[in-house]
Amino acid sequence: MIRLALGGGGVRGFFHLGLLRALDEAGVKVTALAGSSAGAVAAAVYAFGLPLEVEPVLKALNDPSLARIARPGGGGLGAARTGALFLKSLRQPALTDSEGMRRGLLELFGNRRIEEAIRPLAIVASDLLTGEMVVIRSGPVVEALLASGSIPGLFPPVRRDGRYLVDGDVAEKVPVSALEGFGKGMVVAVDVSNPPPVDPPTNGLQTALLAGDASRRRLKELALARADRVVRIPLTEPIDTFDFDRVGELYQMGLEAGRRLADRLPRRWFPWGWGKTPKQERK
């Protein structure tokens, strides 16, 4: 029996989906899940017993208008485009709304509530004003996922219980802490972060962004140190947050990582017998 903490990473969250599929096929019992941002989506898919397949999740998350903002022309943002978006961000709360994402998530999850999940589920967001981690364990799953994945500046904050909530990665990118109170069992943290940059910044904006990334990276490592086992996505080069052309590759990476993890787990973590899938648990 294991508890999983799934970190954020945009499209790299399809690694989580593949890993969960491999664990499920191996008969590993996952007793609780906590997820942030993309990791929250994958955790919710598993916790509600939905198919661990690429297509339904890709359909829910692949918003073409969002991809054009984040990755126009199939590459990074050019200088002129970056400047235009920066000026736009000064005039309004966010570069885009979250309605396209809401529609997709509603198609996937409907009106399900977190407390109705087959397995205990925690969805993690961050309080924009205090920086605190906010662990959501009840209420509509779609609203919680929108809060957990609300990338600051790109999506508007989500108002909940008097707080302004943004991406869970701001507080704890791999939400190991959110598994507290979810019983016993090995804690496995899954980190789908891009590798750190190797080139120095070329301007002040890049320097400021890299400083923020470095701070979050340090916080992430402190969280990972509390896990019993850490699985990291095997990337040598970054994959853009919204590079949906890579989902198949990322899913396959997750499948392979999940199989390796299952092979290394003590046999006592397989309550149904080695290699046997608890089909009655899945829908």
mmCIF file of C-alpha atoms in Angstrom:
data_model
loop_
_atom_site.group_PDB
_atom_site.id
_atom_site.type_symbol
_atom_site.label_atom_id
_atom_site.label_comp_id
_atom_site.label_asym_id
_atom_site.label_seq_id
_atom_site.Cartn_x
_atom_site.Cartn_y
_atom_site.Cartn_z
ATOM 1 C CA MET A 1 0.000 0.000 0.000
ATOM 2 C CA ILE A 2 1.403 3.349 -0.988
ATOM 3 C CA ARG A 3 0.385 7.000 -0.861
ATOM 4 C CA LEU A 4 1.230 9.153 -3.858
ATOM 5 C CA ALA A 5 2.134 12.850 -4.072
ATOM 6 C CA LEU A 6 1.953 14.015 -7.691
ATOM 7 C CA GLY A 7 3.633 17.282 -8.606
ATOM 8 C CA GLY A 8 2.706 19.942 -11.132
ATOM 9 C CA GLY A 9 4.236 20.413 -14.549
ATOM 10 C CA GLY A 10 1.658 21.201 -17.207
ATOM 11 C CA VAL A 11 1.677 18.704 -20.048
ATOM 12 C CA ARG A 12 4.308 16.678 -18.179
ATOM 13 C CA GLY A 13 1.425 15.527 -15.974
ATOM 14 C CA PHE A 14 0.784 12.834 -18.589
ATOM 15 C CA PHE A 15 3.823 11.129 -17.061
ATOM 16 C CA HIS A 16 1.708 10.717 -13.908
ATOM 17 C CA LEU A 17 -1.093 9.146 -15.905
ATOM 18 C CA GLY A 18 1.227 6.537 -17.406
ATOM 19 C CA LEU A 19 2.784 5.778 -14.033
ATOM 20 C CA LEU A 20 -0.639 5.283 -12.455
ATOM 21 C CA ARG A 21 -1.661 2.985 -15.310
ATOM 22 C CA ALA A 22 1.447 0.834 -14.754
ATOM 23 C CA LEU A 23 0.892 0.610 -10.997
ATOM 24 C CA ASP A 24 -2.750 -0.299 -11.558
ATOM 25 C CA GLU A 25 -1.851 -3.061 -14.007
ATOM 26 C CA ALA A 26 0.745 -4.425 -11.584
ATOM 27 C CA GLY A 27 -1.819 -4.621 -8.780
ATOM 28 C CA VAL A 28 -0.155 -2.062 -6.510
ATOM 29 C CA LYS A 29 -2.678 -0.687 -4.039
ATOM 30 C CA VAL A 30 -2.619 3.119 -3.884
ATOM 31 C CA THR A 31 -4.488 4.096 -0.728
ATOM 32 C CA ALA A 32 -4.407 7.911 -1.002
ATOM 33 C CA LEU A 33 -3.359 10.626 -3.426
ATOM 34 C CA ALA A 34 -2.419 14.289 -3.239
ATOM 35 C CA GLY A 35 -1.865 16.347 -6.353
ATOM 36 C CA SER A 36 -0.877 19.834 -7.390
ATOM 37 C CA SER A 37 -1.850 21.419 -10.720
ATOM 38 C CA ALA A 38 -1.356 18.800 -13.460
ATOM 39 C CA GLY A 39 -0.660 16.237 -10.754
ATOM 40 C CA ALA A 40 -4.051 17.022 -9.233
ATOM 41 C CA VAL A 41 -5.791 16.157 -12.504
ATOM 42 C CA ALA A 42 -4.012 12.805 -12.748
ATOM 43 C CA ALA A 43 -4.693 12.075 -9.070
ATOM 44 C CA ALA A 44 -8.394 12.839 -9.530
ATOM 45 C CA VAL A 45 -8.658 10.611 -12.607
ATOM 46 C CA TYR A 46 -7.259 7.709 -10.585
ATOM 47 C CA ALA A 47 -9.153 8.485 -7.377
ATOM 48 C CA PHE A 48 -12.496 8.458 -9.198
ATOM 49 C CA GLY A 49 -11.723 5.266 -11.097
ATOM 50 C CA LEU A 50 -11.755 6.905 -14.536
ATOM 51 C CA PRO A 51 -9.821 5.356 -17.443
ATOM 52 C CA LEU A 52 -6.088 5.978 -17.170
ATOM 53 C CA GLU A 53 -5.812 6.816 -20.850
ATOM 54 C CA VAL A 54 -4.424 9.756 -22.789
ATOM 55 C CA GLU A 55 -7.330 10.764 -25.017
ATOM 56 C CA PRO A 56 -10.040 11.777 -22.497
ATOM 57 C CA VAL A 57 -7.583 13.774 -20.399
ATOM 58 C CA LEU A 58 -5.980 15.374 -23.447
ATOM 59 C CA LYS A 59 -9.415 16.406 -24.708
ATOM 60 C CA ALA A 60 -10.196 18.016 -21.359
ATOM 61 C CA LEU A 61 -6.939 19.970 -21.077
ATOM 62 C CA ASN A 62 -5.936 20.850 -24.626
ATOM 63 C CA ASP A 63 -7.326 24.354 -25.082
ATOM 64 C CA PRO A 64 -6.027 25.631 -28.477
ATOM 65 C CA SER A 65 -6.426 29.290 -27.516
ATOM 66 C CA LEU A 66 -4.313 28.739 -24.403
ATOM 67 C CA ALA A 67 -1.644 26.926 -26.399
ATOM 68 C CA ARG A 68 -1.424 29.862 -28.811
ATOM 69 C CA ILE A 69 -0.796 32.274 -25.949
ATOM 70 C CA ALA A 70 1.784 30.090 -24.267
ATOM 71 C CA ARG A 71 3.537 28.639 -27.300
ATOM 72 C CA PRO A 72 2.728 30.567 -30.493
ATOM 73 C CA GLY A 73 3.980 29.088 -33.736
ATOM 74 C CA GLY A 74 5.131 25.869 -32.082
ATOM 75 C CA GLY A 75 8.108 27.465 -30.327
ATOM 76 C CA GLY A 76 8.855 29.795 -27.469
ATOM 77 C CA LEU A 77 7.657 33.350 -27.147
ATOM 78 C CA GLY A 78 9.493 35.828 -29.341
ATOM 79 C CA ALA A 79 10.602 39.166 -27.935
ATOM 80 C CA ALA A 80 7.778 41.154 -29.553
ATOM 81 C CA ARG A 81 5.148 38.618 -28.467
ATOM 82 C CA THR A 82 6.530 38.530 -24.927
ATOM 83 C CA GLY A 83 6.391 42.317 -24.729
ATOM 84 C CA ALA A 84 2.807 42.456 -25.999
ATOM 85 C CA LEU A 85 1.686 39.853 -23.474
ATOM 86 C CA PHE A 86 3.492 41.659 -20.670
ATOM 87 C CA LEU A 87 1.681 44.908 -21.482
ATOM 88 C CA LYS A 88 -1.617 43.053 -21.669
ATOM 89 C CA SER A 89 -0.999 41.534 -18.247
ATOM 90 C CA LEU A 90 -0.616 45.040 -16.793
ATOM 91 C CA ARG A 91 -4.124 46.002 -17.913
ATOM 92 C CA GLN A 92 -6.110 42.974 -16.679
ATOM 93 C CA PRO A 93 -5.991 40.297 -13.948
ATOM 94 C CA ALA A 94 -4.815 37.504 -16.286
ATOM 95 C CA LEU A 95 -3.915 36.800 -19.891
ATOM 96 C CA THR A 96 -6.918 34.522 -20.345
ATOM 97 C CA ASP A 97 -9.899 33.213 -18.418
ATOM 98 C CA SER A 98 -10.326 29.610 -17.344
ATOM 99 C CA GLU A 99 -13.648 28.928 -19.086
ATOM 100 C CA GLY A 100 -12.171 26.660 -21.748
ATOM 101 C CA MET A 101 -10.437 24.619 -19.063
ATOM 102 C CA ARG A 102 -13.626 24.543 -16.979
ATOM 103 C CA ARG A 103 -15.645 23.135 -19.892
ATOM 104 C CA GLY A 104 -13.063 20.444 -20.546
ATOM 105 C CA LEU A 105 -12.823 19.393 -16.900
ATOM 106 C CA LEU A 106 -16.616 19.270 -16.610
ATOM 107 C CA GLU A 107 -16.728 16.889 -19.563
ATOM 108 C CA LEU A 108 -14.217 14.672 -17.804
ATOM 109 C CA PHE A 109 -15.433 14.811 -14.193
ATOM 110 C CA GLY A 110 -18.984 16.132 -14.383
ATOM 111 C CA ASN A 111 -20.361 17.284 -11.036
ATOM 112 C CA ARG A 112 -18.363 14.856 -8.906
ATOM 113 C CA ARG A 113 -17.290 15.988 -5.454
ATOM 114 C CA ILE A 114 -13.895 15.236 -3.934
ATOM 115 C CA GLU A 115 -15.375 13.446 -0.932
ATOM 116 C CA GLU A 116 -17.114 10.993 -3.296
ATOM 117 C CA ALA A 117 -13.817 9.639 -4.674
ATOM 118 C CA ILE A 118 -13.118 5.910 -4.433
ATOM 119 C CA ARG A 119 -9.776 6.667 -2.772
ATOM 120 C CA PRO A 120 -8.900 9.571 -0.451
ATOM 121 C CA LEU A 121 -7.928 12.584 -2.532
ATOM 122 C CA ALA A 122 -6.347 15.937 -1.669
ATOM 123 C CA ILE A 123 -6.067 18.733 -4.234
ATOM 124 C CA VAL A 124 -3.507 21.395 -3.419
ATOM 125 C CA ALA A 125 -3.646 25.116 -4.212
ATOM 126 C CA SER A 126 -1.814 28.163 -2.823
ATOM 127 C CA ASP A 127 -3.103 31.261 -1.070
ATOM 128 C CA LEU A 128 -1.918 34.115 -3.282
ATOM 129 C CA LEU A 129 -1.786 36.632 -0.414
ATOM 130 C CA THR A 130 -0.107 34.533 2.288
ATOM 131 C CA GLY A 131 1.748 31.856 0.313
ATOM 132 C CA GLU A 132 0.151 29.129 2.432
ATOM 133 C CA MET A 133 -0.590 25.709 1.013
ATOM 134 C CA VAL A 134 -4.348 25.105 0.855
ATOM 135 C CA VAL A 135 -5.388 21.449 0.898
ATOM 136 C CA ILE A 136 -8.860 20.916 -0.582
ATOM 137 C CA ARG A 137 -10.543 17.664 0.474
ATOM 138 C CA SER A 138 -14.185 18.426 -0.222
ATOM 139 C CA GLY A 139 -16.395 20.217 -2.710
ATOM 140 C CA PRO A 140 -16.706 20.077 -6.511
ATOM 141 C CA VAL A 141 -13.595 18.504 -7.998
ATOM 142 C CA VAL A 142 -13.624 20.780 -11.064
ATOM 143 C CA GLU A 143 -13.525 23.951 -8.974
ATOM 144 C CA ALA A 144 -10.662 22.564 -6.891
ATOM 145 C CA LEU A 145 -8.722 21.600 -10.022
ATOM 146 C CA LEU A 146 -9.186 25.073 -11.496
ATOM 147 C CA ALA A 147 -7.738 26.585 -8.320
ATOM 148 C CA SER A 148 -4.853 24.110 -8.196
ATOM 149 C CA GLY A 149 -3.916 24.816 -11.818
ATOM 150 C CA SER A 150 -4.420 28.590 -11.842
ATOM 151 C CA ILE A 151 -0.997 29.664 -13.124
ATOM 152 C CA PRO A 152 -0.407 33.196 -11.789
ATOM 153 C CA GLY A 153 -0.696 35.782 -14.531
ATOM 154 C CA LEU A 154 -2.072 33.319 -17.058
ATOM 155 C CA PHE A 155 -5.316 32.423 -15.270
ATOM 156 C CA PRO A 156 -7.186 34.564 -12.738
ATOM 157 C CA PRO A 157 -7.080 33.512 -9.071
ATOM 158 C CA VAL A 158 -9.996 31.407 -7.837
ATOM 159 C CA ARG A 159 -11.959 32.793 -4.886
ATOM 160 C CA ARG A 160 -12.739 30.176 -2.231
ATOM 161 C CA ASP A 161 -13.560 30.610 1.462
ATOM 162 C CA GLY A 162 -12.296 34.192 1.467
ATOM 163 C CA ARG A 163 -8.972 33.275 -0.117
ATOM 164 C CA TYR A 164 -7.534 33.959 -3.560
ATOM 165 C CA LEU A 165 -6.173 30.630 -4.746
ATOM 166 C CA VAL A 166 -3.554 30.004 -7.401
ATOM 167 C CA ASP A 167 -1.410 27.132 -8.669
ATOM 168 C CA GLY A 168 -0.472 24.663 -5.940
ATOM 169 C CA ASP A 169 3.109 24.660 -7.209
ATOM 170 C CA VAL A 170 3.649 28.089 -5.616
ATOM 171 C CA ALA A 171 3.468 26.576 -2.121
ATOM 172 C CA GLU A 172 4.616 22.968 -2.609
ATOM 173 C CA LYS A 173 5.246 21.676 -6.104
ATOM 174 C CA VAL A 174 5.141 18.020 -5.015
ATOM 175 C CA PRO A 175 2.558 18.029 -2.196
ATOM 176 C CA VAL A 176 4.001 15.488 0.222
ATOM 177 C CA SER A 177 2.634 17.441 3.212
ATOM 178 C CA ALA A 178 -0.941 17.070 1.952
ATOM 179 C CA LEU A 179 -0.813 13.297 2.566
ATOM 180 C CA GLU A 180 -0.682 13.789 6.331
ATOM 181 C CA GLY A 181 -3.785 12.351 7.945
ATOM 182 C CA PHE A 182 -4.342 9.909 5.074
ATOM 183 C CA GLY A 183 -3.424 6.808 7.035
ATOM 184 C CA LYS A 184 -0.248 4.755 6.842
ATOM 185 C CA GLY A 185 1.843 3.487 3.984
ATOM 186 C CA MET A 186 4.917 4.345 1.984
ATOM 187 C CA VAL A 187 4.906 7.891 0.588
ATOM 188 C CA VAL A 188 6.022 8.046 -3.037
ATOM 189 C CA ALA A 189 6.623 11.529 -4.459
ATOM 190 C CA VAL A 190 6.543 11.958 -8.230
ATOM 191 C CA ASP A 191 8.359 15.009 -9.580
ATOM 192 C CA VAL A 192 7.752 16.011 -13.210
ATOM 193 C CA SER A 193 9.780 19.225 -13.120
ATOM 194 C CA ASN A 194 11.893 20.308 -16.040
ATOM 195 C CA PRO A 195 15.660 20.104 -15.506
ATOM 196 C CA PRO A 196 17.152 23.348 -14.161
ATOM 197 C CA PRO A 197 18.482 25.833 -16.720
ATOM 198 C CA VAL A 198 22.144 25.804 -17.630
ATOM 199 C CA ASP A 199 22.411 29.154 -19.438
ATOM 200 C CA PRO A 200 22.655 32.462 -17.552
ATOM 201 C CA PRO A 201 19.892 35.074 -17.943
ATOM 202 C CA THR A 202 20.205 37.701 -20.663
ATOM 203 C CA ASN A 203 17.941 40.383 -19.152
ATOM 204 C CA GLY A 204 16.392 41.553 -15.915
ATOM 205 C CA LEU A 205 13.045 39.828 -16.459
ATOM 206 C CA GLN A 206 14.739 36.463 -16.975
ATOM 207 C CA THR A 207 16.796 37.040 -13.838
ATOM 208 C CA ALA A 208 13.660 37.705 -11.782
ATOM 209 C CA LEU A 209 11.894 34.629 -13.198
ATOM 210 C CA LEU A 210 14.908 32.400 -12.577
ATOM 211 C CA ALA A 211 15.146 33.655 -8.987
ATOM 212 C CA GLY A 212 11.530 32.660 -8.376
ATOM 213 C CA ASP A 213 12.126 29.268 -9.969
ATOM 214 C CA ALA A 214 15.201 28.699 -7.831
ATOM 215 C CA SER A 215 13.233 29.440 -4.661
ATOM 216 C CA ARG A 216 10.449 27.019 -5.624
ATOM 217 C CA ARG A 217 13.028 24.387 -6.565
ATOM 218 C CA ARG A 218 14.546 24.621 -3.096
ATOM 219 C CA LEU A 219 11.132 24.308 -1.431
ATOM 220 C CA LYS A 220 10.378 21.312 -3.636
ATOM 221 C CA GLU A 221 13.546 19.513 -2.567
ATOM 222 C CA LEU A 222 12.665 20.051 1.091
ATOM 223 C CA ALA A 223 9.279 18.430 0.441
ATOM 224 C CA LEU A 224 10.809 15.524 -1.476
ATOM 225 C CA ALA A 225 13.155 14.832 1.429
ATOM 226 C CA ARG A 226 10.104 13.824 3.513
ATOM 227 C CA ALA A 227 9.014 11.119 1.060
ATOM 228 C CA ASP A 228 10.029 7.462 1.381
ATOM 229 C CA ARG A 229 10.727 7.219 -2.332
ATOM 230 C CA VAL A 230 11.050 9.788 -5.114
ATOM 231 C CA VAL A 231 10.347 9.199 -8.800
ATOM 232 C CA ARG A 232 11.633 11.869 -11.191
ATOM 233 C CA ILE A 233 10.746 12.298 -14.837
ATOM 234 C CA PRO A 234 13.868 11.401 -16.870
ATOM 235 C CA LEU A 235 14.339 14.579 -18.917
ATOM 236 C CA THR A 236 17.622 15.936 -20.201
ATOM 237 C CA GLU A 237 15.984 18.946 -21.902
ATOM 238 C CA PRO A 238 12.904 20.972 -20.896
ATOM 239 C CA ILE A 239 9.447 20.233 -22.297
ATOM 240 C CA ASP A 240 7.201 23.292 -22.577
ATOM 241 C CA THR A 241 4.250 23.454 -20.207
ATOM 242 C CA PHE A 242 1.729 23.402 -23.070
ATOM 243 C CA ASP A 243 3.577 21.245 -25.619
ATOM 244 C CA PHE A 244 0.676 18.857 -26.199
ATOM 245 C CA ASP A 245 2.528 17.242 -29.107
ATOM 246 C CA ARG A 246 4.628 15.373 -26.521
ATOM 247 C CA VAL A 247 1.816 13.723 -24.518
ATOM 248 C CA GLY A 248 2.317 10.257 -26.017
ATOM 249 C CA GLU A 249 6.027 10.317 -25.259
ATOM 250 C CA LEU A 250 5.409 11.540 -21.707
ATOM 251 C CA TYR A 251 2.754 8.893 -21.077
ATOM 252 C CA GLN A 252 5.146 6.177 -22.253
ATOM 253 C CA MET A 253 7.852 7.502 -19.932
ATOM 254 C CA GLY A 254 5.357 7.243 -17.083
ATOM 255 C CA LEU A 255 4.439 3.674 -17.980
ATOM 256 C CA GLU A 256 8.084 2.652 -17.909
ATOM 257 C CA ALA A 257 8.747 4.477 -14.640
ATOM 258 C CA GLY A 258 5.659 2.914 -13.041
ATOM 259 C CA ARG A 259 6.768 -0.574 -14.050
ATOM 260 C CA ARG A 260 10.224 0.029 -12.598
ATOM 261 C CA LEU A 261 8.670 1.323 -9.382
ATOM 262 C CA ALA A 262 6.378 -1.704 -9.107
ATOM 263 C CA ASP A 263 9.342 -4.043 -9.617
ATOM 264 C CA ARG A 264 11.229 -2.395 -6.765
ATOM 265 C CA LEU A 265 8.414 -2.311 -4.219
ATOM 266 C CA PRO A 266 8.414 -4.946 -1.471
ATOM 267 C CA ARG A 267 5.911 -7.704 -2.242
ATOM 268 C CA ARG A 268 3.886 -6.792 0.850
ATOM 269 C CA TRP A 269 2.621 -3.731 -1.062
ATOM 270 C CA PHE A 270 0.687 -6.054 -3.394
ATOM 271 C CA PRO A 271 -2.318 -7.178 -1.299
ATOM 272 C CA TRP A 272 -3.986 -8.947 -4.251
ATOM 273 C CA GLY A 273 -0.886 -10.911 -5.213
ATOM 274 C CA TRP A 274 2.042 -10.032 -7.459
ATOM 275 C CA GLY A 275 0.972 -9.087 -10.957
ATOM 276 C CA LYS A 276 -2.772 -9.286 -10.258
ATOM 277 C CA THR A 277 -4.914 -6.243 -10.982
ATOM 278 C CA PRO A 278 -7.817 -5.483 -8.590
ATOM 279 C CA LYS A 279 -10.285 -5.112 -11.477
ATOM 280 C CA GLN A 280 -13.225 -4.876 -9.141
ATOM 281 C CA GLU A 281 -11.757 -1.614 -7.822
ATOM 282 C CA ARG A 282 -11.717 0.073 -11.235
ATOM 283 C CA LYS A 283 -14.647 1.221 -13.318
#
